[in-house]
Short mmCIF file of C-alpha atoms in Angstrom, two decimals:
data_model
loop_
_atom_site.label_atom_id
_atom_site.label_comp_id
_atom_site.label_asym_id
_atom_site.label_seq_id
_atom_site.Cartn_x
_atom_site.Cartn_y
_atom_site.Cartn_z
CA MET A 1 37.49 -7.50 -38.18
CA PHE A 2 35.97 -8.14 -34.74
CA ALA A 3 39.01 -9.77 -33.14
CA GLN A 4 40.81 -6.63 -31.91
CA PRO A 5 37.89 -4.92 -30.09
CA ILE A 6 36.84 -8.17 -28.47
CA ALA A 7 40.40 -8.90 -27.36
CA ARG A 8 40.74 -5.42 -25.82
CA GLY A 9 37.43 -5.85 -23.99
CA VAL A 10 38.50 -9.23 -22.66
CA ARG A 11 41.83 -7.77 -21.44
CA VAL A 12 40.08 -4.95 -19.56
CA THR A 13 37.62 -7.37 -17.99
CA GLU A 14 40.46 -9.67 -16.91
CA MET A 15 42.28 -6.67 -15.42
CA VAL A 16 39.25 -5.70 -13.32
CA LEU A 17 38.70 -9.28 -12.16
CA ARG A 18 42.38 -9.61 -11.16
CA ALA A 19 42.14 -6.39 -9.18
CA ILE A 20 39.10 -7.65 -7.31
CA SER A 21 40.67 -11.05 -6.62
CA ASN A 22 43.82 -9.31 -5.31
CA GLY A 23 41.77 -7.36 -2.79
CA ARG A 24 41.79 -4.08 -4.73
CA SER A 25 38.00 -3.90 -5.14
CA THR A 26 38.10 -0.10 -4.77
CA MET A 27 39.98 0.25 -8.08
CA LEU A 28 38.42 3.01 -10.19
CA ILE A 29 37.28 2.06 -13.65
CA ASN A 30 38.14 4.91 -15.99
CA ARG A 31 36.07 6.08 -18.93
CA ARG A 32 38.30 4.44 -21.56
CA SER A 33 38.25 1.00 -19.93
CA LEU A 34 34.51 1.24 -19.34
CA LEU A 35 33.88 2.11 -22.97
CA LEU A 36 36.10 -0.71 -24.17
CA THR A 37 34.38 -3.23 -21.91
CA GLY A 38 30.96 -1.95 -22.90
CA ALA A 39 31.83 -2.11 -26.59
CA ALA A 40 33.00 -5.68 -26.29
CA ALA A 41 29.97 -6.71 -24.27
CA GLY A 42 27.60 -5.00 -26.67
CA LEU A 43 29.27 -6.58 -29.67
CA GLY A 44 29.12 -10.00 -28.05
CA ALA A 45 25.43 -9.50 -27.37
CA ALA A 46 24.81 -8.44 -30.95
CA LEU A 47 26.59 -11.52 -32.27
CA SER A 48 24.87 -13.97 -29.93
CA THR A 49 21.26 -12.83 -29.58
CA SER A 50 20.44 -13.06 -33.26
CA ALA A 51 20.61 -16.84 -32.95
CA PHE A 52 17.76 -16.98 -30.40
CA ALA A 53 14.07 -16.12 -30.45
CA ALA A 54 12.97 -12.93 -28.69
CA ALA A 55 11.46 -13.31 -25.22
CA PRO A 56 7.65 -13.27 -25.41
CA LEU A 57 5.72 -10.42 -23.81
CA ALA A 58 4.65 -11.33 -20.28
CA GLY A 59 1.31 -9.55 -20.52
CA VAL A 60 0.84 -9.54 -16.73
CA GLN A 61 2.35 -7.57 -13.88
CA ALA A 62 4.57 -9.15 -11.22
CA PRO A 63 2.83 -10.31 -8.01
CA GLY A 64 1.74 -7.38 -5.86
CA PHE A 65 3.68 -7.62 -2.62
CA TYR A 66 6.53 -5.58 -1.19
CA ARG A 67 8.35 -5.79 2.15
CA ARG A 68 10.19 -3.41 4.44
CA LYS A 69 11.19 -3.41 8.10
CA VAL A 70 10.04 -1.32 11.03
CA GLY A 71 12.54 -2.19 13.72
CA SER A 72 12.33 -5.97 14.06
CA LEU A 73 8.85 -6.12 12.48
CA GLU A 74 8.42 -7.10 8.85
CA ILE A 75 5.72 -5.10 7.05
CA THR A 76 4.39 -6.45 3.74
CA ALA A 77 2.24 -4.33 1.46
CA LEU A 78 -0.28 -6.35 -0.56
CA LEU A 79 -1.98 -5.04 -3.69
CA ASP A 80 -5.65 -5.98 -3.81
CA GLY A 81 -5.89 -4.26 -7.19
CA PHE A 82 -7.11 -0.90 -8.39
CA ALA A 83 -10.41 0.94 -8.62
CA PRO A 84 -11.16 3.22 -11.58
CA LEU A 85 -12.03 6.40 -9.70
CA SER A 86 -12.38 9.96 -10.98
CA VAL A 87 -11.47 13.44 -9.80
CA ASP A 88 -15.23 14.03 -9.58
CA ASN A 89 -15.20 12.01 -6.34
CA PHE A 90 -13.40 14.90 -4.60
CA SER A 91 -15.33 17.88 -3.25
CA GLY A 92 -14.62 21.25 -1.67
CA ALA A 93 -12.32 22.60 -4.38
CA ASP A 94 -12.59 23.76 -7.97
CA LYS A 95 -12.29 20.82 -10.35
CA ALA A 96 -9.84 22.69 -12.60
CA ASP A 97 -7.53 23.23 -9.60
CA LEU A 98 -7.64 19.54 -8.73
CA VAL A 99 -6.94 18.52 -12.33
CA GLY A 100 -4.00 20.93 -12.32
CA ILE A 101 -2.60 19.27 -9.18
CA LEU A 102 -2.97 15.86 -10.79
CA ASN A 103 -1.33 17.01 -14.03
CA GLN A 104 1.66 18.39 -12.09
CA ALA A 105 2.03 14.92 -10.57
CA GLY A 106 1.88 13.28 -14.01
CA LEU A 107 -1.70 12.08 -13.47
CA THR A 108 -5.00 12.68 -15.23
CA GLU A 109 -8.51 13.22 -13.93
CA SER A 110 -9.22 9.54 -14.54
CA LEU A 111 -7.59 7.93 -11.52
CA PRO A 112 -6.78 4.20 -11.35
CA THR A 113 -6.49 4.07 -7.56
CA SER A 114 -4.66 1.41 -5.56
CA VAL A 115 -6.38 -0.68 -2.93
CA ASN A 116 -3.73 -1.97 -0.53
CA ALA A 117 -3.65 -4.22 2.51
CA PHE A 118 -0.74 -4.81 4.89
CA VAL A 119 0.79 -7.66 6.87
CA ILE A 120 2.57 -7.06 10.18
CA ASN A 121 4.83 -10.01 11.03
CA SER A 122 6.71 -10.17 14.33
CA GLY A 123 8.19 -13.60 13.61
CA GLU A 124 5.80 -15.06 16.19
CA LYS A 125 2.48 -13.49 15.21
CA THR A 126 1.11 -12.41 11.84
CA TYR A 127 -1.55 -9.71 11.51
CA LEU A 128 -3.38 -8.63 8.37
CA VAL A 129 -4.51 -5.01 8.17
CA ASP A 130 -7.60 -4.80 5.95
CA THR A 131 -8.54 -7.43 3.38
CA GLY A 132 -9.43 -5.75 0.09
CA LEU A 133 -12.68 -6.31 -1.78
CA GLY A 134 -12.58 -10.10 -1.99
CA ALA A 135 -15.14 -11.66 -4.32
CA ASN A 136 -17.23 -8.48 -4.41
CA GLN A 137 -16.96 -6.94 -7.88
CA MET A 138 -18.84 -3.70 -7.20
CA PHE A 139 -15.85 -1.76 -8.59
CA GLY A 140 -15.19 -4.19 -11.43
CA PRO A 141 -12.86 -7.16 -11.93
CA THR A 142 -9.60 -5.33 -11.15
CA LEU A 143 -9.75 -5.99 -7.40
CA GLY A 144 -9.87 -8.99 -5.07
CA ARG A 145 -6.23 -10.11 -5.25
CA THR A 146 -5.22 -9.83 -1.60
CA VAL A 147 -5.31 -13.58 -0.89
CA ALA A 148 -3.45 -14.38 -4.14
CA ASN A 149 -0.74 -11.83 -3.34
CA LEU A 150 -0.63 -13.06 0.25
CA ALA A 151 0.18 -16.51 -1.17
CA ALA A 152 2.77 -14.99 -3.51
CA ALA A 153 4.40 -13.49 -0.41
CA GLY A 154 4.54 -16.98 1.16
CA ILE A 155 1.69 -16.56 3.65
CA THR A 156 -1.51 -18.63 3.81
CA PRO A 157 -4.83 -17.39 5.23
CA ASP A 158 -4.55 -19.99 8.01
CA GLN A 159 -1.32 -18.33 9.20
CA ILE A 160 -3.06 -15.04 9.94
CA ASP A 161 -3.49 -14.67 13.72
CA ALA A 162 -5.66 -11.56 13.53
CA VAL A 163 -7.29 -9.33 10.95
CA ILE A 164 -7.35 -5.66 11.94
CA LEU A 165 -9.80 -3.40 10.12
CA THR A 166 -9.19 0.32 9.78
CA HIS A 167 -12.92 0.50 8.99
CA ALA A 168 -15.66 -1.64 7.47
CA HIS A 169 -16.08 -0.23 3.98
CA PRO A 170 -16.21 -3.08 1.41
CA ASP A 171 -12.75 -2.44 -0.06
CA HIS A 172 -11.35 -3.06 3.42
CA ALA A 173 -13.67 -5.70 4.88
CA ASP A 174 -15.28 -7.74 2.11
CA GLY A 175 -12.13 -9.83 1.68
CA LEU A 176 -12.95 -11.38 5.06
CA VAL A 177 -15.31 -13.78 3.29
CA GLY A 178 -15.41 -15.80 0.09
CA ALA A 179 -18.08 -15.81 -2.60
CA ASP A 180 -19.98 -18.35 -0.47
CA GLY A 181 -20.01 -16.00 2.53
CA ALA A 182 -17.72 -18.22 4.62
CA ALA A 183 -14.77 -16.89 6.59
CA ILE A 184 -11.46 -16.99 4.70
CA PHE A 185 -9.21 -16.55 7.74
CA ALA A 186 -10.07 -19.62 9.78
CA ASN A 187 -7.74 -18.97 12.71
CA ALA A 188 -7.90 -15.19 12.90
CA GLU A 189 -9.33 -12.97 15.57
CA LEU A 190 -11.09 -9.94 14.07
CA VAL A 191 -10.25 -6.56 15.61
CA LEU A 192 -11.90 -3.23 14.85
CA HIS A 193 -12.71 -0.09 16.78
CA GLU A 194 -15.81 -0.34 18.94
CA LYS A 195 -17.24 2.82 17.35
CA GLU A 196 -16.93 1.33 13.88
CA ALA A 197 -18.71 -1.89 14.80
CA GLY A 198 -21.24 0.07 16.82
CA PHE A 199 -22.21 2.09 13.76
CA TRP A 200 -22.51 -0.64 11.12
CA LEU A 201 -24.24 -3.11 13.44
CA ASP A 202 -26.71 -0.60 14.85
CA ASP A 203 -30.24 -1.11 13.52
CA GLY A 204 -31.12 2.49 14.34
CA ALA A 205 -28.23 3.77 12.22
CA LEU A 206 -29.35 1.50 9.39
CA SER A 207 -32.96 2.64 9.48
CA SER A 208 -31.99 6.32 9.51
CA ALA A 209 -29.29 6.01 6.84
CA PRO A 210 -29.89 7.47 3.36
CA ASP A 211 -31.07 4.87 0.86
CA GLY A 212 -27.77 5.08 -1.01
CA LEU A 213 -25.87 4.06 2.13
CA LYS A 214 -28.06 1.13 3.18
CA PRO A 215 -26.31 -1.41 0.89
CA MET A 216 -23.03 -0.61 2.66
CA PHE A 217 -24.61 -1.73 5.94
CA ASP A 218 -25.61 -5.03 4.35
CA LEU A 219 -22.09 -5.61 2.99
CA ALA A 220 -20.43 -4.78 6.31
CA ARG A 221 -22.74 -7.10 8.24
CA LYS A 222 -22.21 -10.00 5.83
CA ALA A 223 -18.43 -9.58 6.10
CA LEU A 224 -18.38 -9.34 9.90
CA LYS A 225 -20.97 -12.05 10.68
CA PRO A 226 -18.79 -15.20 10.28
CA TYR A 227 -16.28 -13.73 12.78
CA GLU A 228 -18.91 -12.82 15.38
CA ALA A 229 -17.65 -15.29 17.98
CA ARG A 230 -14.03 -14.18 17.60
CA THR A 231 -14.38 -10.42 17.24
CA ARG A 232 -12.71 -7.97 19.62
CA LEU A 233 -14.07 -4.44 19.77
CA ALA A 234 -11.11 -2.23 20.58
CA LYS A 235 -10.70 1.18 22.15
CA ASP A 236 -7.82 3.54 21.50
CA GLY A 237 -4.57 2.00 22.70
CA GLU A 238 -2.29 -0.98 22.15
CA ILE A 239 -4.16 -3.92 20.63
CA PHE A 240 -1.10 -6.14 20.13
CA PRO A 241 2.54 -5.68 21.18
CA GLY A 242 3.86 -2.87 19.00
CA VAL A 243 0.47 -2.14 17.37
CA GLU A 244 -1.65 0.77 18.63
CA MET A 245 -5.13 1.66 17.37
CA ILE A 246 -6.02 5.37 17.20
CA LEU A 247 -9.50 6.65 16.35
CA SER A 248 -9.41 8.94 13.32
CA ALA A 249 -13.09 9.52 12.63
CA GLY A 250 -14.73 11.33 9.75
CA HIS A 251 -14.37 8.98 6.83
CA THR A 252 -16.51 6.65 8.95
CA PRO A 253 -17.52 7.05 12.62
CA GLY A 254 -14.96 4.48 13.77
CA HIS A 255 -12.25 4.89 11.12
CA SER A 256 -8.92 4.15 12.80
CA ILE A 257 -5.23 4.36 12.07
CA LEU A 258 -2.49 2.08 13.40
CA ARG A 259 0.81 3.08 14.92
CA VAL A 260 3.32 0.26 14.41
CA ALA A 261 6.44 0.54 16.57
CA SER A 262 9.53 -1.56 17.26
CA GLY A 263 12.48 -0.19 19.18
CA ALA A 264 13.10 3.39 18.06
CA ASP A 265 11.40 2.79 14.70
CA GLN A 266 7.73 3.48 13.97
CA MET A 267 5.25 3.99 11.15
CA LEU A 268 1.59 4.85 10.74
CA ILE A 269 -0.89 2.86 8.64
CA VAL A 270 -3.42 5.60 7.90
CA GLY A 271 -6.23 3.71 6.14
CA ASP A 272 -8.42 6.10 4.14
CA THR A 273 -6.96 9.29 5.57
CA VAL A 274 -5.56 9.83 2.05
CA HIS A 275 -7.41 8.99 -1.16
CA ASN A 276 -4.92 10.63 -3.49
CA ALA A 277 -1.50 11.71 -2.25
CA ALA A 278 -1.13 14.64 -4.66
CA ILE A 279 -4.56 16.12 -3.95
CA HIS A 280 -4.72 15.58 -0.20
CA ALA A 281 -1.18 16.83 0.41
CA GLU A 282 -1.84 20.01 -1.57
CA LYS A 283 -5.43 20.47 -0.35
CA PRO A 284 -5.94 18.52 2.90
CA ASP A 285 -9.42 19.95 3.44
CA VAL A 286 -10.80 18.44 0.23
CA GLY A 287 -13.48 15.84 0.88
CA PHE A 288 -14.04 12.48 -0.78
CA ALA A 289 -17.31 10.94 -1.92
CA PHE A 290 -17.31 8.19 0.72
CA ASP A 291 -16.48 10.49 3.66
CA MET A 292 -19.42 10.32 6.05
CA ASP A 293 -18.37 13.57 7.75
CA PRO A 294 -16.03 15.46 5.36
CA ALA A 295 -15.21 18.22 7.86
CA GLU A 296 -14.26 15.73 10.57
CA ALA A 297 -12.27 13.68 8.04
CA ALA A 298 -10.34 16.81 7.03
CA ALA A 299 -9.60 17.68 10.66
CA SER A 300 -8.34 14.13 11.26
CA ARG A 301 -6.20 14.36 8.11
CA ARG A 302 -4.54 17.60 9.21
CA ARG A 303 -3.91 16.23 12.69
CA ILE A 304 -2.27 13.10 11.26
CA PHE A 305 -0.23 15.05 8.70
CA ASP A 306 1.06 17.37 11.43
CA MET A 307 1.98 14.41 13.64
CA VAL A 308 3.85 12.41 11.01
CA SER A 309 5.64 15.45 9.57
CA ALA A 310 6.79 16.55 13.04
CA ASP A 311 8.12 13.07 13.82
CA ASN A 312 9.40 12.31 10.28
CA MET A 313 7.29 9.16 10.51
CA LEU A 314 6.85 6.69 7.68
CA ILE A 315 3.25 6.18 6.55
CA ALA A 316 1.39 3.66 4.42
CA ALA A 317 -2.16 4.02 3.13
CA THR A 318 -4.84 2.00 1.42
CA HIS A 319 -5.18 4.27 -1.59
CA ILE A 320 -1.73 5.79 -2.11
CA ALA A 321 -0.14 4.17 -5.17
CA PHE A 322 1.22 0.71 -4.27
CA PRO A 323 3.23 -0.01 -2.19
CA SER A 324 2.30 3.38 -0.67
CA PHE A 325 5.16 3.84 1.83
CA GLY A 326 6.31 7.43 2.16
CA ARG A 327 6.52 10.55 4.30
CA ILE A 328 4.53 13.74 4.65
CA PHE A 329 6.36 17.07 4.89
CA VAL A 330 5.05 20.55 5.64
CA ASP A 331 5.45 22.69 2.51
CA GLY A 332 4.39 26.29 3.14
CA ASP A 333 0.66 26.40 3.78
CA HIS A 334 0.12 22.82 2.67
CA TYR A 335 1.94 19.47 2.67
CA ARG A 336 4.00 17.30 0.34
CA PHE A 337 4.09 13.51 0.04
CA GLN A 338 7.48 11.93 -0.66
CA PRO A 339 7.48 8.22 -1.61
CA ALA A 340 9.96 6.18 0.41
CA ASP A 341 13.09 4.84 -1.22
CA TYR A 342 13.10 1.19 -2.22
CA ALA A 343 14.00 -1.09 0.69
CA TYR A 344 16.96 -2.99 -0.76
CA THR A 345 17.52 -5.10 2.35
CA LEU A 346 15.40 -6.41 5.20
#
C-alpha cells in the first residue's frame, strides 16, 4: 500500500536532483511536487524512526558565544550568565507603566537579565571587553561562565592581549581574578578610564561612600590589584587601533563606551547604558538601582541613543538579552530597540 506514494516521491526527488546537476538550479518546485516529496519523506521518517530510541533531552543550553564582523574585525559576544533582577530596580516611572512595557515585549516584572562580555579580534590582537562576575556568587550561581564560553569559542585566557573595562562593577570586573584572587589573564594589559580607576581607588571616596556602597570598593580593588603593574589609565580617544574609549558617566563616574571601527563599518559597545532594552528605549530617563548619578546616566543614555540612531550604528550591551547586537531607532518621543539579524556568514 506504501509503494506508489514512495515511488512518486522518489521520482520527484530524482527530477529535482537531475535539474540541479544539469545546471538548472533555479528550477521552481511547484506545490504538487513539494507535497509529493514531503509526503514521501514524512512516510519514510514514520517507517524508520520507530525502530530507534528517542533522543534524550539535553537539559543544558548550547555554549554562550556568538560572532559577527565589523569590517575586518571579528566580534564575539560571550554570555557570562544571567542575574535574576526585578522591575523594582528601575526608578523614575510608575511601576505599572514599566510592567506594561515589559508585558508588551513578552516579558514579566521578574527579569532574568543577561550579563555579556565581548571579544574584539583583529587577527593579530585579541581584546576582551569586560569579564563577567567570575567566581563571585553575589547574584547566585547563574553567572561566572565567561572563561568557559571563551574556551568554547576557541580562545584561552593566555591569548587575551588586553582586558578593557567599561567600568569596575563586579559583574564587569570580578572575572579578572579567580577564587584564589590571582589574575586569570596572565598576558593581558588592563585598560580602564582614568576617572573610573580614580574613583574606586580613592580612599577619600571610600570613606565618604554610603555603607551600602563600601563593599563595591572592596570588590573593585581586589579585582584590579593583581593587574596593578600592567594597568593603563586611559583618557577619551583611541586606545587600540580601531577601538576608541568614550566617557559616558552617570552609571559610575568613569563608565565608558567603546566605538569599534574598521573601514566604513562601526559599532558601539555601550556597557551599562541599557539595563533593559524595552524599558530604556521607551523611557530613557528611567534610572537603575546601581546608577550612581541617575540624572547623568539618563543624559548619557539619550546622547548615545541619538548618536547611534542618527548613524544607524550597531550596538551591543552588557545587559541586553544575549547576544545583544541591535540598533536604536527614534520612535516619536522615545526610541525603539531592534535586535540585529542573525549573522549567517563571517
